Amino acid sequence: MTAASLALIVAIGLLGPVLSARAAWRVPVVVGELAGGLLIGDTGLRLVDPHTDAFRLLANIGFGLTMVVVGSQIPLRDPRLRSTVGLRGLAGAAVAGVAAAILGVVLATAFGTGHAAMYAVVLASSSAAVVLPMLGSVGLSSAGLGPLIAQIAVADLVCIVALPFAVAPQDAGPAAIGAVVIAAVSIALVVVLPRLDRNGLRRRMHAYSERRRFALELRLSMLVLFVFAAIAQTAQLSIMLAGFALGLVLSAIGEPHRLARQLFGMTEGFFGPLFFVWLGASLDLRDLGGHPWMVLLGVSLGASAVIAHTASRAAGLPWSQAVVSAGQLGVPVAAVALGLQAGGLLPGEGSALLLGALISVAVAAVAVGALARRTQQHPLATVGDSQA
């Protein structure tokens, strides 16, 4: 890894903001970054080697930080998650999960991949990091979308925790121990940190850090992230779970605005785009040419995700919102990253997973636009639609 390679990676990562510049397209920024990685990696010009230890290490840090941001966006402090609205969201996620499990078995059997568990987790997932910004971009307030927000949050949380076990079930024993340790430390932090806040210690540290420009909160957050990552690595887990756990801790205690800006800057300014460029560079889409049935698998995954989430209509979620909840990107991307690291994916299967995710995001974007138009025409539609 050289300075020239890093310059190229950062430059290619700018494709993300370029493709996302037109708001009407609603293209997630990661799509451009993945496309840039495909261009300079194994699929395209092979200007970078994604298999070097240095590139993988930087990408893993980016993966962890990306999951910190995703976890911090789960609205754990939202009282609606603990109300009847939250119960409806939980029921919707459960119904979608059952449908996803059935469809996962069907797809794994039909295509002979043997990855039913992985498909089930991917199909059941939603992406808060993708769907919530799409809702905000068209002026939809979360106030009238409580069950939808709750369902997305529950699906995101459960699927991200379950994914490492679905991708590498042979490591389930050590992984379970590692997950329990990370969960225990996370719960301890959620209990202890608010007490430090109440006695004024956290506030004094924040003021001291800001006055002396030490960025102590960021340093301590990175320390926790890498401690969690070390536990995960020892237990043969992914840094994905470490980052997500830290993000949930920050969400539960209330992330300071200054720390949120610092983490966002580190992640979106360098490490996040680098991870997605690495992921794109690691994929070889030429495998799809030799295995055209993987294209069909990708289309089937995208369609199945939409079908699984529309099943949540049985729990009372309106049709339009059920389709919106099908938008998924984080878990499929994580599945590809974990699969590449474990060497468990078939040729072209990683590309098929990403194709399915992009189809689900495209369908969700169309549904968001339709929901926005309906809401503008009938301001009570998001509530009244649930009675239809």
mmCIF file of C-alpha atoms in Angstrom:
data_model
loop_
_atom_site.group_PDB
_atom_site.id
_atom_site.type_symbol
_atom_site.label_atom_id
_atom_site.label_comp_id
_atom_site.label_asym_id
_atom_site.label_seq_id
_atom_site.Cartn_x
_atom_site.Cartn_y
_atom_site.Cartn_z
ATOM 1 C CA MET A 1 0.000 0.000 0.000
ATOM 2 C CA THR A 2 1.589 3.268 -1.153
ATOM 3 C CA ALA A 3 0.623 6.936 -0.996
ATOM 4 C CA ALA A 4 -0.197 6.765 -4.701
ATOM 5 C CA SER A 5 -2.569 3.844 -4.076
ATOM 6 C CA LEU A 6 -4.303 5.739 -1.279
ATOM 7 C CA ALA A 7 -4.651 8.804 -3.500
ATOM 8 C CA LEU A 8 -6.242 6.657 -6.210
ATOM 9 C CA ILE A 9 -8.615 5.007 -3.712
ATOM 10 C CA VAL A 10 -9.720 8.365 -2.274
ATOM 11 C CA ALA A 11 -10.220 9.782 -5.776
ATOM 12 C CA ILE A 12 -12.259 6.773 -6.881
ATOM 13 C CA GLY A 13 -14.318 7.032 -3.695
ATOM 14 C CA LEU A 14 -15.539 10.437 -4.884
ATOM 15 C CA LEU A 15 -17.696 8.601 -7.432
ATOM 16 C CA GLY A 16 -20.125 8.040 -4.566
ATOM 17 C CA PRO A 17 -20.938 11.726 -3.970
ATOM 18 C CA VAL A 18 -20.901 12.374 -7.732
ATOM 19 C CA LEU A 19 -23.595 9.769 -8.446
ATOM 20 C CA SER A 20 -25.580 10.887 -5.393
ATOM 21 C CA ALA A 21 -25.425 14.571 -6.314
ATOM 22 C CA ARG A 22 -28.776 14.518 -8.117
ATOM 23 C CA ALA A 23 -31.376 14.140 -5.372
ATOM 24 C CA ALA A 24 -34.057 12.924 -7.791
ATOM 25 C CA TRP A 25 -32.001 9.791 -8.554
ATOM 26 C CA ARG A 26 -31.834 8.791 -4.861
ATOM 27 C CA VAL A 27 -28.675 6.763 -5.506
ATOM 28 C CA PRO A 28 -27.047 5.703 -2.196
ATOM 29 C CA VAL A 29 -23.497 7.024 -1.978
ATOM 30 C CA VAL A 30 -22.082 3.523 -1.479
ATOM 31 C CA VAL A 31 -23.214 2.520 -4.975
ATOM 32 C CA GLY A 32 -20.694 4.860 -6.589
ATOM 33 C CA GLU A 33 -17.956 3.731 -4.214
ATOM 34 C CA LEU A 34 -18.622 0.073 -4.997
ATOM 35 C CA ALA A 35 -18.652 0.877 -8.717
ATOM 36 C CA GLY A 36 -15.313 2.653 -8.363
ATOM 37 C CA GLY A 37 -13.857 -0.375 -6.615
ATOM 38 C CA LEU A 38 -15.090 -2.618 -9.426
ATOM 39 C CA LEU A 39 -13.380 -0.308 -11.914
ATOM 40 C CA ILE A 40 -9.913 -0.397 -10.343
ATOM 41 C CA GLY A 41 -10.023 -3.868 -8.758
ATOM 42 C CA ASP A 42 -10.254 -7.501 -9.793
ATOM 43 C CA THR A 43 -13.155 -6.904 -12.191
ATOM 44 C CA GLY A 44 -11.647 -3.950 -14.020
ATOM 45 C CA LEU A 45 -8.214 -2.419 -14.473
ATOM 46 C CA ARG A 46 -6.540 -4.135 -11.489
ATOM 47 C CA LEU A 47 -4.786 -0.945 -10.433
ATOM 48 C CA VAL A 48 -4.960 -1.962 -6.762
ATOM 49 C CA ASP A 49 -4.575 -5.305 -5.036
ATOM 50 C CA PRO A 50 -7.415 -5.750 -2.516
ATOM 51 C CA HIS A 51 -5.768 -8.859 -1.070
ATOM 52 C CA THR A 52 -2.805 -7.108 0.595
ATOM 53 C CA ASP A 53 -2.708 -7.095 4.402
ATOM 54 C CA ALA A 54 -2.458 -3.290 4.599
ATOM 55 C CA PHE A 55 -5.496 -2.712 2.378
ATOM 56 C CA ARG A 56 -7.508 -5.318 4.297
ATOM 57 C CA LEU A 57 -6.592 -3.744 7.652
ATOM 58 C CA LEU A 58 -7.683 -0.276 6.547
ATOM 59 C CA ALA A 59 -10.860 -1.743 5.055
ATOM 60 C CA ASN A 60 -11.634 -3.554 8.329
ATOM 61 C CA ILE A 61 -11.263 -0.287 10.241
ATOM 62 C CA GLY A 62 -13.621 1.317 7.735
ATOM 63 C CA PHE A 63 -16.049 -1.572 8.150
ATOM 64 C CA GLY A 64 -16.018 -1.161 11.921
ATOM 65 C CA LEU A 65 -16.497 2.612 11.802
ATOM 66 C CA THR A 66 -19.293 2.256 9.256
ATOM 67 C CA MET A 67 -21.104 -0.089 11.619
ATOM 68 C CA VAL A 68 -20.568 2.368 14.500
ATOM 69 C CA VAL A 69 -22.424 5.005 12.486
ATOM 70 C CA VAL A 70 -25.159 2.509 11.525
ATOM 71 C CA GLY A 71 -25.606 1.382 15.131
ATOM 72 C CA SER A 72 -25.759 4.959 16.403
ATOM 73 C CA GLN A 73 -28.659 5.604 14.001
ATOM 74 C CA ILE A 74 -30.836 2.906 15.621
ATOM 75 C CA PRO A 75 -33.286 5.026 17.675
ATOM 76 C CA LEU A 76 -32.967 3.131 20.972
ATOM 77 C CA ARG A 77 -33.992 6.210 22.979
ATOM 78 C CA ASP A 78 -37.167 6.698 20.958
ATOM 79 C CA PRO A 79 -40.062 5.967 23.370
ATOM 80 C CA ARG A 80 -42.116 4.623 20.467
ATOM 81 C CA LEU A 81 -39.894 1.535 20.411
ATOM 82 C CA ARG A 82 -41.171 0.669 23.894
ATOM 83 C CA SER A 83 -44.834 1.381 23.107
ATOM 84 C CA THR A 84 -47.543 -0.436 21.177
ATOM 85 C CA VAL A 85 -46.021 1.112 18.058
ATOM 86 C CA GLY A 86 -42.782 -0.700 18.868
ATOM 87 C CA LEU A 87 -44.674 -3.944 19.393
ATOM 88 C CA ARG A 88 -46.266 -3.568 15.961
ATOM 89 C CA GLY A 89 -42.824 -2.998 14.479
ATOM 90 C CA LEU A 90 -41.524 -6.085 16.282
ATOM 91 C CA ALA A 91 -44.455 -8.113 14.955
ATOM 92 C CA GLY A 92 -43.831 -6.829 11.432
ATOM 93 C CA ALA A 93 -40.152 -7.746 11.619
ATOM 94 C CA ALA A 94 -41.061 -11.212 12.941
ATOM 95 C CA VAL A 95 -43.524 -11.866 10.101
ATOM 96 C CA ALA A 96 -40.966 -10.675 7.545
ATOM 97 C CA GLY A 97 -38.366 -12.908 9.204
ATOM 98 C CA VAL A 98 -40.545 -16.003 8.888
ATOM 99 C CA ALA A 99 -41.215 -15.241 5.222
ATOM 100 C CA ALA A 100 -37.487 -14.620 4.670
ATOM 101 C CA ALA A 101 -36.588 -17.971 6.250
ATOM 102 C CA ILE A 102 -38.950 -19.812 3.914
ATOM 103 C CA LEU A 103 -37.712 -17.930 0.847
ATOM 104 C CA GLY A 104 -34.079 -18.447 1.898
ATOM 105 C CA VAL A 105 -34.559 -22.214 1.949
ATOM 106 C CA VAL A 106 -36.331 -22.095 -1.419
ATOM 107 C CA LEU A 107 -33.537 -20.063 -3.055
ATOM 108 C CA ALA A 108 -30.703 -22.132 -1.561
ATOM 109 C CA THR A 109 -32.396 -25.324 -2.755
ATOM 110 C CA ALA A 110 -33.259 -23.982 -6.197
ATOM 111 C CA PHE A 111 -29.732 -22.698 -6.875
ATOM 112 C CA GLY A 112 -27.887 -25.439 -4.986
ATOM 113 C CA THR A 113 -25.749 -23.063 -2.908
ATOM 114 C CA GLY A 114 -26.451 -24.479 0.554
ATOM 115 C CA HIS A 115 -26.561 -20.959 2.030
ATOM 116 C CA ALA A 116 -30.167 -20.900 3.228
ATOM 117 C CA ALA A 117 -29.314 -19.336 6.603
ATOM 118 C CA MET A 118 -27.323 -16.512 5.038
ATOM 119 C CA TYR A 119 -30.071 -15.785 2.508
ATOM 120 C CA ALA A 120 -32.709 -15.781 5.263
ATOM 121 C CA VAL A 121 -30.805 -13.210 7.325
ATOM 122 C CA VAL A 122 -30.109 -11.035 4.281
ATOM 123 C CA LEU A 123 -33.737 -11.147 3.092
ATOM 124 C CA ALA A 124 -35.082 -10.332 6.577
ATOM 125 C CA SER A 125 -32.833 -7.299 6.990
ATOM 126 C CA SER A 126 -33.668 -3.638 6.520
ATOM 127 C CA SER A 127 -31.205 -0.779 6.255
ATOM 128 C CA ALA A 128 -31.800 2.162 8.586
ATOM 129 C CA ALA A 129 -28.719 3.865 7.131
ATOM 130 C CA VAL A 130 -30.316 3.823 3.650
ATOM 131 C CA VAL A 131 -34.080 4.023 4.231
ATOM 132 C CA LEU A 132 -34.191 6.750 6.904
ATOM 133 C CA PRO A 133 -32.204 9.272 4.801
ATOM 134 C CA MET A 134 -34.426 8.469 1.798
ATOM 135 C CA LEU A 135 -37.515 9.255 3.880
ATOM 136 C CA GLY A 136 -35.960 12.500 5.069
ATOM 137 C CA SER A 137 -34.876 13.512 1.565
ATOM 138 C CA VAL A 138 -38.512 13.677 0.388
ATOM 139 C CA GLY A 139 -39.720 15.520 3.480
ATOM 140 C CA LEU A 140 -41.376 12.593 5.270
ATOM 141 C CA SER A 141 -41.383 12.985 9.039
ATOM 142 C CA SER A 142 -40.858 9.938 11.214
ATOM 143 C CA ALA A 143 -43.686 11.139 13.466
ATOM 144 C CA GLY A 144 -46.333 9.346 11.405
ATOM 145 C CA LEU A 145 -44.140 6.372 10.553
ATOM 146 C CA GLY A 146 -43.612 4.855 13.993
ATOM 147 C CA PRO A 147 -44.289 1.191 13.117
ATOM 148 C CA LEU A 148 -42.085 1.451 10.013
ATOM 149 C CA ILE A 149 -39.175 2.977 11.960
ATOM 150 C CA ALA A 150 -39.570 0.358 14.692
ATOM 151 C CA GLN A 151 -39.651 -2.515 12.188
ATOM 152 C CA ILE A 152 -36.522 -1.267 10.411
ATOM 153 C CA ALA A 153 -34.705 -0.824 13.737
ATOM 154 C CA VAL A 154 -35.609 -4.325 14.954
ATOM 155 C CA ALA A 155 -34.705 -5.963 11.628
ATOM 156 C CA ASP A 156 -31.395 -4.077 11.461
ATOM 157 C CA LEU A 157 -30.448 -5.035 15.017
ATOM 158 C CA VAL A 158 -31.382 -8.718 14.860
ATOM 159 C CA CYS A 159 -29.947 -9.393 11.399
ATOM 160 C CA ILE A 160 -26.613 -7.702 12.050
ATOM 161 C CA VAL A 161 -26.165 -9.779 15.216
ATOM 162 C CA ALA A 162 -27.272 -13.005 13.486
ATOM 163 C CA LEU A 163 -25.280 -12.576 10.269
ATOM 164 C CA PRO A 164 -21.835 -13.800 11.467
ATOM 165 C CA PHE A 165 -23.418 -17.040 12.708
ATOM 166 C CA ALA A 166 -25.282 -17.541 9.421
ATOM 167 C CA VAL A 167 -22.212 -16.920 7.240
ATOM 168 C CA ALA A 168 -19.789 -19.054 9.286
ATOM 169 C CA PRO A 169 -21.836 -21.550 11.349
ATOM 170 C CA GLN A 170 -18.739 -23.702 11.904
ATOM 171 C CA ASP A 171 -17.413 -20.965 14.216
ATOM 172 C CA ALA A 172 -20.680 -20.652 16.160
ATOM 173 C CA GLY A 173 -19.237 -21.817 19.510
ATOM 174 C CA PRO A 174 -16.360 -19.345 19.921
ATOM 175 C CA ALA A 175 -18.410 -16.678 18.152
ATOM 176 C CA ALA A 176 -21.250 -17.020 20.658
ATOM 177 C CA ILE A 177 -18.824 -16.593 23.571
ATOM 178 C CA GLY A 178 -17.292 -13.522 21.938
ATOM 179 C CA ALA A 179 -20.722 -12.045 21.237
ATOM 180 C CA VAL A 180 -21.772 -12.560 24.864
ATOM 181 C CA VAL A 181 -18.599 -10.844 26.129
ATOM 182 C CA ILE A 182 -19.113 -7.870 23.801
ATOM 183 C CA ALA A 183 -22.779 -7.661 24.817
ATOM 184 C CA ALA A 184 -21.877 -7.770 28.528
ATOM 185 C CA VAL A 185 -19.294 -4.987 28.193
ATOM 186 C CA SER A 186 -21.748 -2.936 26.119
ATOM 187 C CA ILE A 187 -24.454 -3.273 28.781
ATOM 188 C CA ALA A 188 -21.937 -2.302 31.469
ATOM 189 C CA LEU A 189 -21.038 0.840 29.503
ATOM 190 C CA VAL A 190 -24.717 1.738 29.091
ATOM 191 C CA VAL A 191 -25.163 1.430 32.880
ATOM 192 C CA VAL A 192 -21.946 3.190 33.968
ATOM 193 C CA LEU A 193 -21.660 6.096 31.502
ATOM 194 C CA PRO A 194 -24.984 7.777 32.411
ATOM 195 C CA ARG A 195 -23.888 7.719 36.073
ATOM 196 C CA LEU A 196 -20.697 9.536 35.108
ATOM 197 C CA ASP A 197 -22.920 12.017 33.299
ATOM 198 C CA ARG A 198 -25.105 12.573 36.366
ATOM 199 C CA ASN A 199 -22.164 13.296 38.685
ATOM 200 C CA GLY A 200 -20.740 15.764 36.181
ATOM 201 C CA LEU A 201 -17.537 13.869 35.358
ATOM 202 C CA ARG A 202 -18.443 13.304 31.718
ATOM 203 C CA ARG A 203 -19.435 16.959 31.303
ATOM 204 C CA ARG A 204 -16.163 18.173 32.841
ATOM 205 C CA MET A 205 -14.146 15.823 30.628
ATOM 206 C CA HIS A 206 -16.049 17.065 27.567
ATOM 207 C CA ALA A 207 -15.368 20.708 28.449
ATOM 208 C CA TYR A 208 -11.690 19.994 29.188
ATOM 209 C CA SER A 209 -11.263 18.075 25.932
ATOM 210 C CA GLU A 210 -12.946 20.814 23.914
ATOM 211 C CA ARG A 211 -10.915 23.561 25.596
ATOM 212 C CA ARG A 212 -7.579 21.772 25.128
ATOM 213 C CA ARG A 213 -8.567 20.261 21.738
ATOM 214 C CA PHE A 214 -7.677 16.734 22.855
ATOM 215 C CA ALA A 215 -10.660 14.917 21.264
ATOM 216 C CA LEU A 216 -10.769 12.638 24.311
ATOM 217 C CA GLU A 217 -14.245 11.296 23.519
ATOM 218 C CA LEU A 218 -13.116 10.245 20.063
ATOM 219 C CA ARG A 219 -9.964 8.635 21.454
ATOM 220 C CA LEU A 220 -11.915 6.694 24.064
ATOM 221 C CA SER A 221 -14.493 5.631 21.465
ATOM 222 C CA MET A 222 -11.735 4.328 19.206
ATOM 223 C CA LEU A 223 -10.207 2.515 22.195
ATOM 224 C CA VAL A 224 -13.528 0.770 22.888
ATOM 225 C CA LEU A 225 -13.935 -0.054 19.193
ATOM 226 C CA PHE A 226 -10.533 -1.720 18.975
ATOM 227 C CA VAL A 227 -11.007 -3.565 22.287
ATOM 228 C CA PHE A 228 -14.295 -4.907 20.930
ATOM 229 C CA ALA A 229 -12.554 -5.704 17.636
ATOM 230 C CA ALA A 230 -9.815 -7.622 19.477
ATOM 231 C CA ILE A 231 -12.460 -9.674 21.310
ATOM 232 C CA ALA A 232 -14.260 -10.300 18.024
ATOM 233 C CA GLN A 233 -11.047 -11.317 16.273
ATOM 234 C CA THR A 234 -10.138 -13.740 19.065
ATOM 235 C CA ALA A 235 -13.630 -15.271 18.894
ATOM 236 C CA GLN A 236 -13.493 -15.483 15.080
ATOM 237 C CA LEU A 237 -16.190 -12.828 14.765
ATOM 238 C CA SER A 238 -16.219 -9.854 12.430
ATOM 239 C CA ILE A 239 -15.327 -6.288 13.376
ATOM 240 C CA MET A 240 -18.835 -5.583 12.065
ATOM 241 C CA LEU A 241 -20.319 -6.766 15.371
ATOM 242 C CA ALA A 242 -17.763 -4.760 17.357
ATOM 243 C CA GLY A 243 -18.612 -1.542 15.535
ATOM 244 C CA PHE A 244 -22.346 -2.134 15.720
ATOM 245 C CA ALA A 245 -22.170 -2.789 19.475
ATOM 246 C CA LEU A 246 -20.325 0.496 20.054
ATOM 247 C CA GLY A 247 -22.871 2.304 17.876
ATOM 248 C CA LEU A 248 -25.727 0.885 19.962
ATOM 249 C CA VAL A 249 -23.979 2.020 23.156
ATOM 250 C CA LEU A 250 -23.689 5.555 21.773
ATOM 251 C CA SER A 251 -27.339 5.491 20.705
ATOM 252 C CA ALA A 252 -28.482 4.228 24.121
ATOM 253 C CA ILE A 253 -26.600 6.836 26.176
ATOM 254 C CA GLY A 254 -27.084 9.740 23.774
ATOM 255 C CA GLU A 255 -24.141 10.419 21.481
ATOM 256 C CA PRO A 256 -22.564 13.875 22.052
ATOM 257 C CA HIS A 257 -22.932 16.070 18.958
ATOM 258 C CA ARG A 258 -19.206 16.782 18.833
ATOM 259 C CA LEU A 259 -18.333 13.075 18.929
ATOM 260 C CA ALA A 260 -20.982 12.357 16.288
ATOM 261 C CA ARG A 261 -19.395 14.926 13.969
ATOM 262 C CA GLN A 262 -15.911 13.546 14.601
ATOM 263 C CA LEU A 263 -16.927 9.933 13.941
ATOM 264 C CA PHE A 264 -18.918 10.962 10.888
ATOM 265 C CA GLY A 265 -15.945 12.906 9.520
ATOM 266 C CA MET A 266 -13.519 10.020 10.045
ATOM 267 C CA THR A 267 -15.908 7.490 8.565
ATOM 268 C CA GLU A 268 -17.417 9.327 5.607
ATOM 269 C CA GLY A 269 -14.276 11.322 4.890
ATOM 270 C CA PHE A 270 -11.894 8.395 4.494
ATOM 271 C CA PHE A 271 -12.395 5.004 6.131
ATOM 272 C CA GLY A 272 -15.966 4.338 4.978
ATOM 273 C CA PRO A 273 -15.358 5.047 1.275
ATOM 274 C CA LEU A 274 -12.113 3.070 1.475
ATOM 275 C CA PHE A 275 -14.026 0.046 2.791
ATOM 276 C CA PHE A 276 -16.602 0.162 0.003
ATOM 277 C CA VAL A 277 -13.926 0.692 -2.661
ATOM 278 C CA TRP A 278 -12.054 -2.315 -1.224
ATOM 279 C CA LEU A 279 -15.233 -4.371 -1.278
ATOM 280 C CA GLY A 280 -15.896 -3.502 -4.913
ATOM 281 C CA ALA A 281 -12.267 -4.165 -5.800
ATOM 282 C CA SER A 282 -12.459 -7.602 -4.136
ATOM 283 C CA LEU A 283 -15.360 -8.712 -6.327
ATOM 284 C CA ASP A 284 -14.764 -10.198 -9.748
ATOM 285 C CA LEU A 285 -17.911 -9.687 -11.817
ATOM 286 C CA ARG A 286 -16.352 -11.698 -14.603
ATOM 287 C CA ASP A 287 -17.435 -14.699 -12.547
ATOM 288 C CA LEU A 288 -20.983 -13.774 -13.540
ATOM 289 C CA GLY A 289 -20.032 -14.328 -17.171
ATOM 290 C CA GLY A 290 -19.008 -17.872 -16.378
ATOM 291 C CA HIS A 291 -21.960 -18.399 -14.034
ATOM 292 C CA PRO A 292 -24.922 -16.544 -15.575
ATOM 293 C CA TRP A 293 -27.290 -18.291 -13.182
ATOM 294 C CA MET A 294 -25.826 -16.073 -10.456
ATOM 295 C CA VAL A 295 -27.452 -13.101 -12.205
ATOM 296 C CA LEU A 296 -30.767 -14.897 -11.819
ATOM 297 C CA LEU A 297 -29.918 -15.521 -8.154
ATOM 298 C CA GLY A 298 -29.322 -11.789 -7.651
ATOM 299 C CA VAL A 299 -32.645 -10.872 -9.245
ATOM 300 C CA SER A 300 -34.374 -13.560 -7.186
ATOM 301 C CA LEU A 301 -32.811 -12.241 -3.973
ATOM 302 C CA GLY A 302 -34.011 -8.714 -4.727
ATOM 303 C CA ALA A 303 -37.544 -9.873 -5.545
ATOM 304 C CA SER A 304 -37.631 -12.172 -2.513
ATOM 305 C CA ALA A 305 -36.601 -9.328 -0.198
ATOM 306 C CA VAL A 306 -39.565 -7.270 -1.380
ATOM 307 C CA ILE A 307 -41.927 -10.252 -1.049
ATOM 308 C CA ALA A 308 -40.671 -11.057 2.472
ATOM 309 C CA HIS A 309 -41.190 -7.516 3.710
ATOM 310 C CA THR A 310 -44.602 -7.082 2.124
ATOM 311 C CA ALA A 311 -45.632 -9.994 4.357
ATOM 312 C CA SER A 312 -45.426 -7.519 7.258
ATOM 313 C CA ARG A 313 -48.771 -6.198 5.991
ATOM 314 C CA ALA A 314 -50.203 -9.029 8.078
ATOM 315 C CA ALA A 315 -48.930 -7.184 11.180
ATOM 316 C CA GLY A 316 -50.731 -3.990 10.164
ATOM 317 C CA LEU A 317 -48.003 -2.141 8.268
ATOM 318 C CA PRO A 318 -49.430 -0.347 5.195
ATOM 319 C CA TRP A 319 -48.465 -1.773 1.818
ATOM 320 C CA SER A 320 -46.364 1.229 0.788
ATOM 321 C CA GLN A 321 -44.432 1.243 4.060
ATOM 322 C CA ALA A 322 -43.910 -2.519 3.893
ATOM 323 C CA VAL A 323 -42.221 -2.116 0.504
ATOM 324 C CA VAL A 324 -40.114 0.771 1.842
ATOM 325 C CA SER A 325 -38.867 -1.487 4.655
ATOM 326 C CA ALA A 326 -37.450 -3.894 2.043
ATOM 327 C CA GLY A 327 -34.581 -1.530 1.229
ATOM 328 C CA GLN A 328 -31.415 -3.276 2.382
ATOM 329 C CA LEU A 329 -27.741 -2.614 1.817
ATOM 330 C CA GLY A 330 -25.731 -2.847 5.027
ATOM 331 C CA VAL A 331 -26.400 -6.523 5.798
ATOM 332 C CA PRO A 332 -25.886 -7.765 2.191
ATOM 333 C CA VAL A 333 -22.637 -5.780 1.998
ATOM 334 C CA ALA A 334 -21.573 -7.244 5.344
ATOM 335 C CA ALA A 335 -22.499 -10.742 4.129
ATOM 336 C CA VAL A 336 -20.260 -10.297 1.091
ATOM 337 C CA ALA A 337 -17.398 -8.943 3.209
ATOM 338 C CA LEU A 338 -17.691 -11.779 5.736
ATOM 339 C CA GLY A 339 -18.069 -14.355 2.973
ATOM 340 C CA LEU A 340 -14.939 -13.107 1.229
ATOM 341 C CA GLN A 341 -12.985 -13.210 4.485
ATOM 342 C CA ALA A 342 -14.217 -16.726 5.307
ATOM 343 C CA GLY A 343 -13.826 -17.951 1.723
ATOM 344 C CA GLY A 344 -17.299 -19.446 1.812
ATOM 345 C CA LEU A 345 -18.931 -17.765 -1.199
ATOM 346 C CA LEU A 346 -19.344 -19.461 -4.557
ATOM 347 C CA PRO A 347 -17.950 -17.753 -7.687
ATOM 348 C CA GLY A 348 -20.224 -14.821 -8.495
ATOM 349 C CA GLU A 349 -22.305 -15.218 -5.320
ATOM 350 C CA GLY A 350 -20.995 -12.017 -3.757
ATOM 351 C CA SER A 351 -21.981 -10.070 -6.859
ATOM 352 C CA ALA A 352 -25.415 -11.731 -6.774
ATOM 353 C CA LEU A 353 -25.932 -10.606 -3.164
ATOM 354 C CA LEU A 354 -25.059 -7.017 -4.066
ATOM 355 C CA LEU A 355 -27.288 -7.124 -7.157
ATOM 356 C CA GLY A 356 -30.201 -8.271 -5.008
ATOM 357 C CA ALA A 357 -29.512 -5.483 -2.502
ATOM 358 C CA LEU A 358 -29.434 -2.815 -5.208
ATOM 359 C CA ILE A 359 -32.743 -4.091 -6.612
ATOM 360 C CA SER A 360 -34.317 -3.850 -3.152
ATOM 361 C CA VAL A 361 -32.986 -0.297 -2.712
ATOM 362 C CA ALA A 362 -34.351 0.714 -6.130
ATOM 363 C CA VAL A 363 -37.799 -0.699 -5.284
ATOM 364 C CA ALA A 364 -37.724 1.001 -1.865
ATOM 365 C CA ALA A 365 -36.795 4.329 -3.498
ATOM 366 C CA VAL A 366 -39.808 4.074 -5.819
ATOM 367 C CA ALA A 367 -42.022 3.233 -2.822
ATOM 368 C CA VAL A 368 -40.647 6.211 -0.861
ATOM 369 C CA GLY A 369 -41.525 8.521 -3.757
ATOM 370 C CA ALA A 370 -45.033 7.067 -3.956
ATOM 371 C CA LEU A 371 -45.453 7.373 -0.180
ATOM 372 C CA ALA A 372 -44.307 11.007 -0.299
ATOM 373 C CA ARG A 373 -46.774 11.864 -3.078
ATOM 374 C CA ARG A 374 -49.589 10.121 -1.224
ATOM 375 C CA THR A 375 -48.735 11.951 1.992
ATOM 376 C CA GLN A 376 -48.686 15.327 0.213
ATOM 377 C CA GLN A 377 -52.091 14.649 -1.328
ATOM 378 C CA HIS A 378 -53.558 13.122 1.854
ATOM 379 C CA PRO A 379 -51.648 14.271 4.970
ATOM 380 C CA LEU A 380 -53.216 11.503 7.095
ATOM 381 C CA ALA A 381 -52.390 8.764 4.587
ATOM 382 C CA THR A 382 -49.542 7.282 6.597
ATOM 383 C CA VAL A 383 -51.958 6.673 9.432
ATOM 384 C CA GLY A 384 -55.121 5.970 7.525
ATOM 385 C CA ASP A 385 -53.391 3.657 5.089
ATOM 386 C CA SER A 386 -52.877 1.190 7.897
ATOM 387 C CA GLN A 387 -56.605 0.783 8.185
ATOM 388 C CA ALA A 388 -56.974 -0.102 4.520
#
